[in-house]
Amino acid sequence: VVGHPVVVNPDRVLARLAREREWETTQFTRPVRLRDRVPVPSLPIAAAMTGVAVAATGAALVVWRYGRRLRGAG
Protein backbone atom coordinates (compact mmCIF):
# COMPACT_ATOMS: atom_id res chain seq x y z
CA VAL A 1 0.00 0.00 0.00
CA VAL A 2 1.34 3.40 -0.96
CA GLY A 3 0.38 6.66 0.72
CA HIS A 4 -2.81 7.50 2.58
CA PRO A 5 -6.21 7.19 0.89
CA VAL A 6 -8.15 10.44 0.62
CA VAL A 7 -11.63 10.59 -0.89
CA VAL A 8 -12.34 13.82 -2.77
CA ASN A 9 -15.92 15.06 -3.29
CA PRO A 10 -17.43 11.59 -2.80
CA ASP A 11 -20.94 10.54 -3.73
CA ARG A 12 -23.04 8.79 -1.06
CA VAL A 13 -21.76 5.29 -1.75
CA LEU A 14 -18.11 6.32 -1.74
CA ALA A 15 -18.58 8.51 1.35
CA ARG A 16 -20.09 5.55 3.22
CA LEU A 17 -17.23 3.30 2.12
CA ALA A 18 -14.72 5.94 3.24
CA ARG A 19 -16.34 6.12 6.68
CA GLU A 20 -16.30 2.33 7.00
CA ARG A 21 -12.62 2.18 6.10
CA GLU A 22 -11.76 5.32 8.10
CA TRP A 23 -10.43 7.17 5.10
CA GLU A 24 -10.00 10.94 5.11
CA THR A 25 -12.63 12.83 3.11
CA THR A 26 -12.06 16.21 1.47
CA GLN A 27 -14.65 18.48 -0.13
CA PHE A 28 -13.68 21.07 -2.72
CA THR A 29 -16.42 23.66 -3.05
CA ARG A 30 -14.73 26.13 -5.41
CA PRO A 31 -13.77 24.29 -8.59
CA VAL A 32 -10.80 25.58 -10.59
CA ARG A 33 -10.84 25.11 -14.34
CA LEU A 34 -7.91 23.11 -15.68
CA ARG A 35 -7.24 25.85 -18.23
CA ASP A 36 -6.64 28.30 -15.38
CA ARG A 37 -4.07 25.94 -13.84
CA VAL A 38 -2.17 24.80 -16.94
CA PRO A 39 -0.38 27.51 -18.91
CA VAL A 40 -1.31 27.70 -22.58
CA PRO A 41 1.64 28.47 -24.88
CA SER A 42 1.52 31.72 -26.81
CA LEU A 43 0.71 31.59 -30.52
CA PRO A 44 4.34 31.90 -31.72
CA ILE A 45 5.47 29.11 -29.41
CA ALA A 46 2.56 26.88 -30.43
CA ALA A 47 3.32 27.56 -34.11
CA ALA A 48 7.00 26.73 -33.60
CA MET A 49 6.11 23.49 -31.80
CA THR A 50 3.78 22.54 -34.64
CA GLY A 51 6.48 23.32 -37.20
CA VAL A 52 9.00 21.15 -35.39
CA ALA A 53 6.50 18.29 -35.19
CA VAL A 54 5.70 18.55 -38.92
CA ALA A 55 9.40 18.72 -39.85
CA ALA A 56 10.23 15.72 -37.65
CA THR A 57 7.38 13.72 -39.17
CA GLY A 58 8.52 14.64 -42.67
CA ALA A 59 12.12 13.69 -41.90
CA ALA A 60 11.02 10.36 -40.42
CA LEU A 61 8.94 9.64 -43.53
CA VAL A 62 11.88 10.41 -45.84
CA VAL A 63 14.23 8.19 -43.81
CA TRP A 64 11.67 5.38 -43.73
CA ARG A 65 11.06 5.49 -47.50
CA TYR A 66 14.78 5.77 -48.29
CA GLY A 67 15.51 2.82 -46.01
CA ARG A 68 12.86 0.72 -47.76
CA ARG A 69 14.44 1.46 -51.14
CA LEU A 70 17.90 0.47 -49.91
CA ARG A 71 16.65 -2.80 -48.44
CA GLY A 72 14.61 -3.59 -51.56
CA ALA A 73 17.55 -2.99 -53.93
CA GLY A 74 19.82 -5.56 -52.19
mmCIF file of the C-alpha atoms, coordinates in Angstrom:
data_MODEL
# 
_entry.id   MODEL 
# 
loop_
_atom_site.group_PDB 
_atom_site.id 
_atom_site.type_symbol 
_atom_site.label_atom_id 
_atom_site.label_alt_id 
_atom_site.label_comp_id 
_atom_site.label_asym_id 
_atom_site.label_entity_id 
_atom_site.label_seq_id 
_atom_site.pdbx_PDB_ins_code 
_atom_site.Cartn_x 
_atom_site.Cartn_y 
_atom_site.Cartn_z 
_atom_site.occupancy 
_atom_site.B_iso_or_equiv 
_atom_site.pdbx_formal_charge 
_atom_site.auth_seq_id 
_atom_site.auth_comp_id 
_atom_site.auth_asym_id 
_atom_site.auth_atom_id 
_atom_site.pdbx_PDB_model_num 
ATOM 1  C CA . VAL A 1 1  ? 0.000   0.000  0.000   1.00 0.00 ? 1  VAL A CA 1 
ATOM 2  C CA . VAL A 1 2  ? 1.338   3.398  -0.962  1.00 0.00 ? 2  VAL A CA 1 
ATOM 3  C CA . GLY A 1 3  ? 0.385   6.656  0.722   1.00 0.00 ? 3  GLY A CA 1 
ATOM 4  C CA . HIS A 1 4  ? -2.806  7.498  2.581   1.00 0.00 ? 4  HIS A CA 1 
ATOM 5  C CA . PRO A 1 5  ? -6.207  7.186  0.894   1.00 0.00 ? 5  PRO A CA 1 
ATOM 6  C CA . VAL A 1 6  ? -8.152  10.436 0.619   1.00 0.00 ? 6  VAL A CA 1 
ATOM 7  C CA . VAL A 1 7  ? -11.626 10.587 -0.887  1.00 0.00 ? 7  VAL A CA 1 
ATOM 8  C CA . VAL A 1 8  ? -12.342 13.821 -2.769  1.00 0.00 ? 8  VAL A CA 1 
ATOM 9  C CA . ASN A 1 9  ? -15.919 15.056 -3.290  1.00 0.00 ? 9  ASN A CA 1 
ATOM 10 C CA . PRO A 1 10 ? -17.428 11.593 -2.800  1.00 0.00 ? 10 PRO A CA 1 
ATOM 11 C CA . ASP A 1 11 ? -20.940 10.543 -3.727  1.00 0.00 ? 11 ASP A CA 1 
ATOM 12 C CA . ARG A 1 12 ? -23.042 8.791  -1.060  1.00 0.00 ? 12 ARG A CA 1 
ATOM 13 C CA . VAL A 1 13 ? -21.764 5.287  -1.751  1.00 0.00 ? 13 VAL A CA 1 
ATOM 14 C CA . LEU A 1 14 ? -18.112 6.317  -1.744  1.00 0.00 ? 14 LEU A CA 1 
ATOM 15 C CA . ALA A 1 15 ? -18.577 8.512  1.354   1.00 0.00 ? 15 ALA A CA 1 
ATOM 16 C CA . ARG A 1 16 ? -20.089 5.549  3.220   1.00 0.00 ? 16 ARG A CA 1 
ATOM 17 C CA . LEU A 1 17 ? -17.226 3.298  2.119   1.00 0.00 ? 17 LEU A CA 1 
ATOM 18 C CA . ALA A 1 18 ? -14.716 5.943  3.240   1.00 0.00 ? 18 ALA A CA 1 
ATOM 19 C CA . ARG A 1 19 ? -16.336 6.124  6.684   1.00 0.00 ? 19 ARG A CA 1 
ATOM 20 C CA . GLU A 1 20 ? -16.302 2.329  6.995   1.00 0.00 ? 20 GLU A CA 1 
ATOM 21 C CA . ARG A 1 21 ? -12.623 2.183  6.102   1.00 0.00 ? 21 ARG A CA 1 
ATOM 22 C CA . GLU A 1 22 ? -11.764 5.320  8.102   1.00 0.00 ? 22 GLU A CA 1 
ATOM 23 C CA . TRP A 1 23 ? -10.426 7.175  5.097   1.00 0.00 ? 23 TRP A CA 1 
ATOM 24 C CA . GLU A 1 24 ? -10.004 10.935 5.115   1.00 0.00 ? 24 GLU A CA 1 
ATOM 25 C CA . THR A 1 25 ? -12.633 12.828 3.106   1.00 0.00 ? 25 THR A CA 1 
ATOM 26 C CA . THR A 1 26 ? -12.062 16.212 1.467   1.00 0.00 ? 26 THR A CA 1 
ATOM 27 C CA . GLN A 1 27 ? -14.651 18.483 -0.128  1.00 0.00 ? 27 GLN A CA 1 
ATOM 28 C CA . PHE A 1 28 ? -13.679 21.072 -2.718  1.00 0.00 ? 28 PHE A CA 1 
ATOM 29 C CA . THR A 1 29 ? -16.418 23.659 -3.055  1.00 0.00 ? 29 THR A CA 1 
ATOM 30 C CA . ARG A 1 30 ? -14.731 26.132 -5.408  1.00 0.00 ? 30 ARG A CA 1 
ATOM 31 C CA . PRO A 1 31 ? -13.768 24.289 -8.593  1.00 0.00 ? 31 PRO A CA 1 
ATOM 32 C CA . VAL A 1 32 ? -10.796 25.580 -10.587 1.00 0.00 ? 32 VAL A CA 1 
ATOM 33 C CA . ARG A 1 33 ? -10.836 25.106 -14.340 1.00 0.00 ? 33 ARG A CA 1 
ATOM 34 C CA . LEU A 1 34 ? -7.914  23.115 -15.676 1.00 0.00 ? 34 LEU A CA 1 
ATOM 35 C CA . ARG A 1 35 ? -7.241  25.849 -18.234 1.00 0.00 ? 35 ARG A CA 1 
ATOM 36 C CA . ASP A 1 36 ? -6.642  28.298 -15.382 1.00 0.00 ? 36 ASP A CA 1 
ATOM 37 C CA . ARG A 1 37 ? -4.067  25.942 -13.840 1.00 0.00 ? 37 ARG A CA 1 
ATOM 38 C CA . VAL A 1 38 ? -2.165  24.798 -16.937 1.00 0.00 ? 38 VAL A CA 1 
ATOM 39 C CA . PRO A 1 39 ? -0.376  27.508 -18.914 1.00 0.00 ? 39 PRO A CA 1 
ATOM 40 C CA . VAL A 1 40 ? -1.313  27.701 -22.579 1.00 0.00 ? 40 VAL A CA 1 
ATOM 41 C CA . PRO A 1 41 ? 1.641   28.472 -24.878 1.00 0.00 ? 41 PRO A CA 1 
ATOM 42 C CA . SER A 1 42 ? 1.523   31.717 -26.812 1.00 0.00 ? 42 SER A CA 1 
ATOM 43 C CA . LEU A 1 43 ? 0.708   31.595 -30.524 1.00 0.00 ? 43 LEU A CA 1 
ATOM 44 C CA . PRO A 1 44 ? 4.344   31.903 -31.725 1.00 0.00 ? 44 PRO A CA 1 
ATOM 45 C CA . ILE A 1 45 ? 5.467   29.105 -29.408 1.00 0.00 ? 45 ILE A CA 1 
ATOM 46 C CA . ALA A 1 46 ? 2.559   26.875 -30.432 1.00 0.00 ? 46 ALA A CA 1 
ATOM 47 C CA . ALA A 1 47 ? 3.317   27.563 -34.108 1.00 0.00 ? 47 ALA A CA 1 
ATOM 48 C CA . ALA A 1 48 ? 6.995   26.729 -33.596 1.00 0.00 ? 48 ALA A CA 1 
ATOM 49 C CA . MET A 1 49 ? 6.115   23.489 -31.801 1.00 0.00 ? 49 MET A CA 1 
ATOM 50 C CA . THR A 1 50 ? 3.777   22.544 -34.643 1.00 0.00 ? 50 THR A CA 1 
ATOM 51 C CA . GLY A 1 51 ? 6.478   23.324 -37.201 1.00 0.00 ? 51 GLY A CA 1 
ATOM 52 C CA . VAL A 1 52 ? 9.004   21.150 -35.387 1.00 0.00 ? 52 VAL A CA 1 
ATOM 53 C CA . ALA A 1 53 ? 6.504   18.285 -35.195 1.00 0.00 ? 53 ALA A CA 1 
ATOM 54 C CA . VAL A 1 54 ? 5.701   18.549 -38.917 1.00 0.00 ? 54 VAL A CA 1 
ATOM 55 C CA . ALA A 1 55 ? 9.403   18.719 -39.847 1.00 0.00 ? 55 ALA A CA 1 
ATOM 56 C CA . ALA A 1 56 ? 10.233  15.717 -37.649 1.00 0.00 ? 56 ALA A CA 1 
ATOM 57 C CA . THR A 1 57 ? 7.377   13.723 -39.166 1.00 0.00 ? 57 THR A CA 1 
ATOM 58 C CA . GLY A 1 58 ? 8.523   14.637 -42.673 1.00 0.00 ? 58 GLY A CA 1 
ATOM 59 C CA . ALA A 1 59 ? 12.117  13.687 -41.902 1.00 0.00 ? 59 ALA A CA 1 
ATOM 60 C CA . ALA A 1 60 ? 11.021  10.358 -40.418 1.00 0.00 ? 60 ALA A CA 1 
ATOM 61 C CA . LEU A 1 61 ? 8.940   9.637  -43.526 1.00 0.00 ? 61 LEU A CA 1 
ATOM 62 C CA . VAL A 1 62 ? 11.879  10.408 -45.836 1.00 0.00 ? 62 VAL A CA 1 
ATOM 63 C CA . VAL A 1 63 ? 14.233  8.186  -43.810 1.00 0.00 ? 63 VAL A CA 1 
ATOM 64 C CA . TRP A 1 64 ? 11.665  5.384  -43.734 1.00 0.00 ? 64 TRP A CA 1 
ATOM 65 C CA . ARG A 1 65 ? 11.062  5.492  -47.501 1.00 0.00 ? 65 ARG A CA 1 
ATOM 66 C CA . TYR A 1 66 ? 14.782  5.768  -48.293 1.00 0.00 ? 66 TYR A CA 1 
ATOM 67 C CA . GLY A 1 67 ? 15.505  2.821  -46.008 1.00 0.00 ? 67 GLY A CA 1 
ATOM 68 C CA . ARG A 1 68 ? 12.865  0.725  -47.762 1.00 0.00 ? 68 ARG A CA 1 
ATOM 69 C CA . ARG A 1 69 ? 14.445  1.463  -51.143 1.00 0.00 ? 69 ARG A CA 1 
ATOM 70 C CA . LEU A 1 70 ? 17.903  0.470  -49.912 1.00 0.00 ? 70 LEU A CA 1 
ATOM 71 C CA . ARG A 1 71 ? 16.649  -2.797 -48.439 1.00 0.00 ? 71 ARG A CA 1 
ATOM 72 C CA . GLY A 1 72 ? 14.611  -3.589 -51.558 1.00 0.00 ? 72 GLY A CA 1 
ATOM 73 C CA . ALA A 1 73 ? 17.551  -2.987 -53.926 1.00 0.00 ? 73 ALA A CA 1 
ATOM 74 C CA . GLY A 1 74 ? 19.818  -5.556 -52.190 1.00 0.00 ? 74 GLY A CA 1 
# 
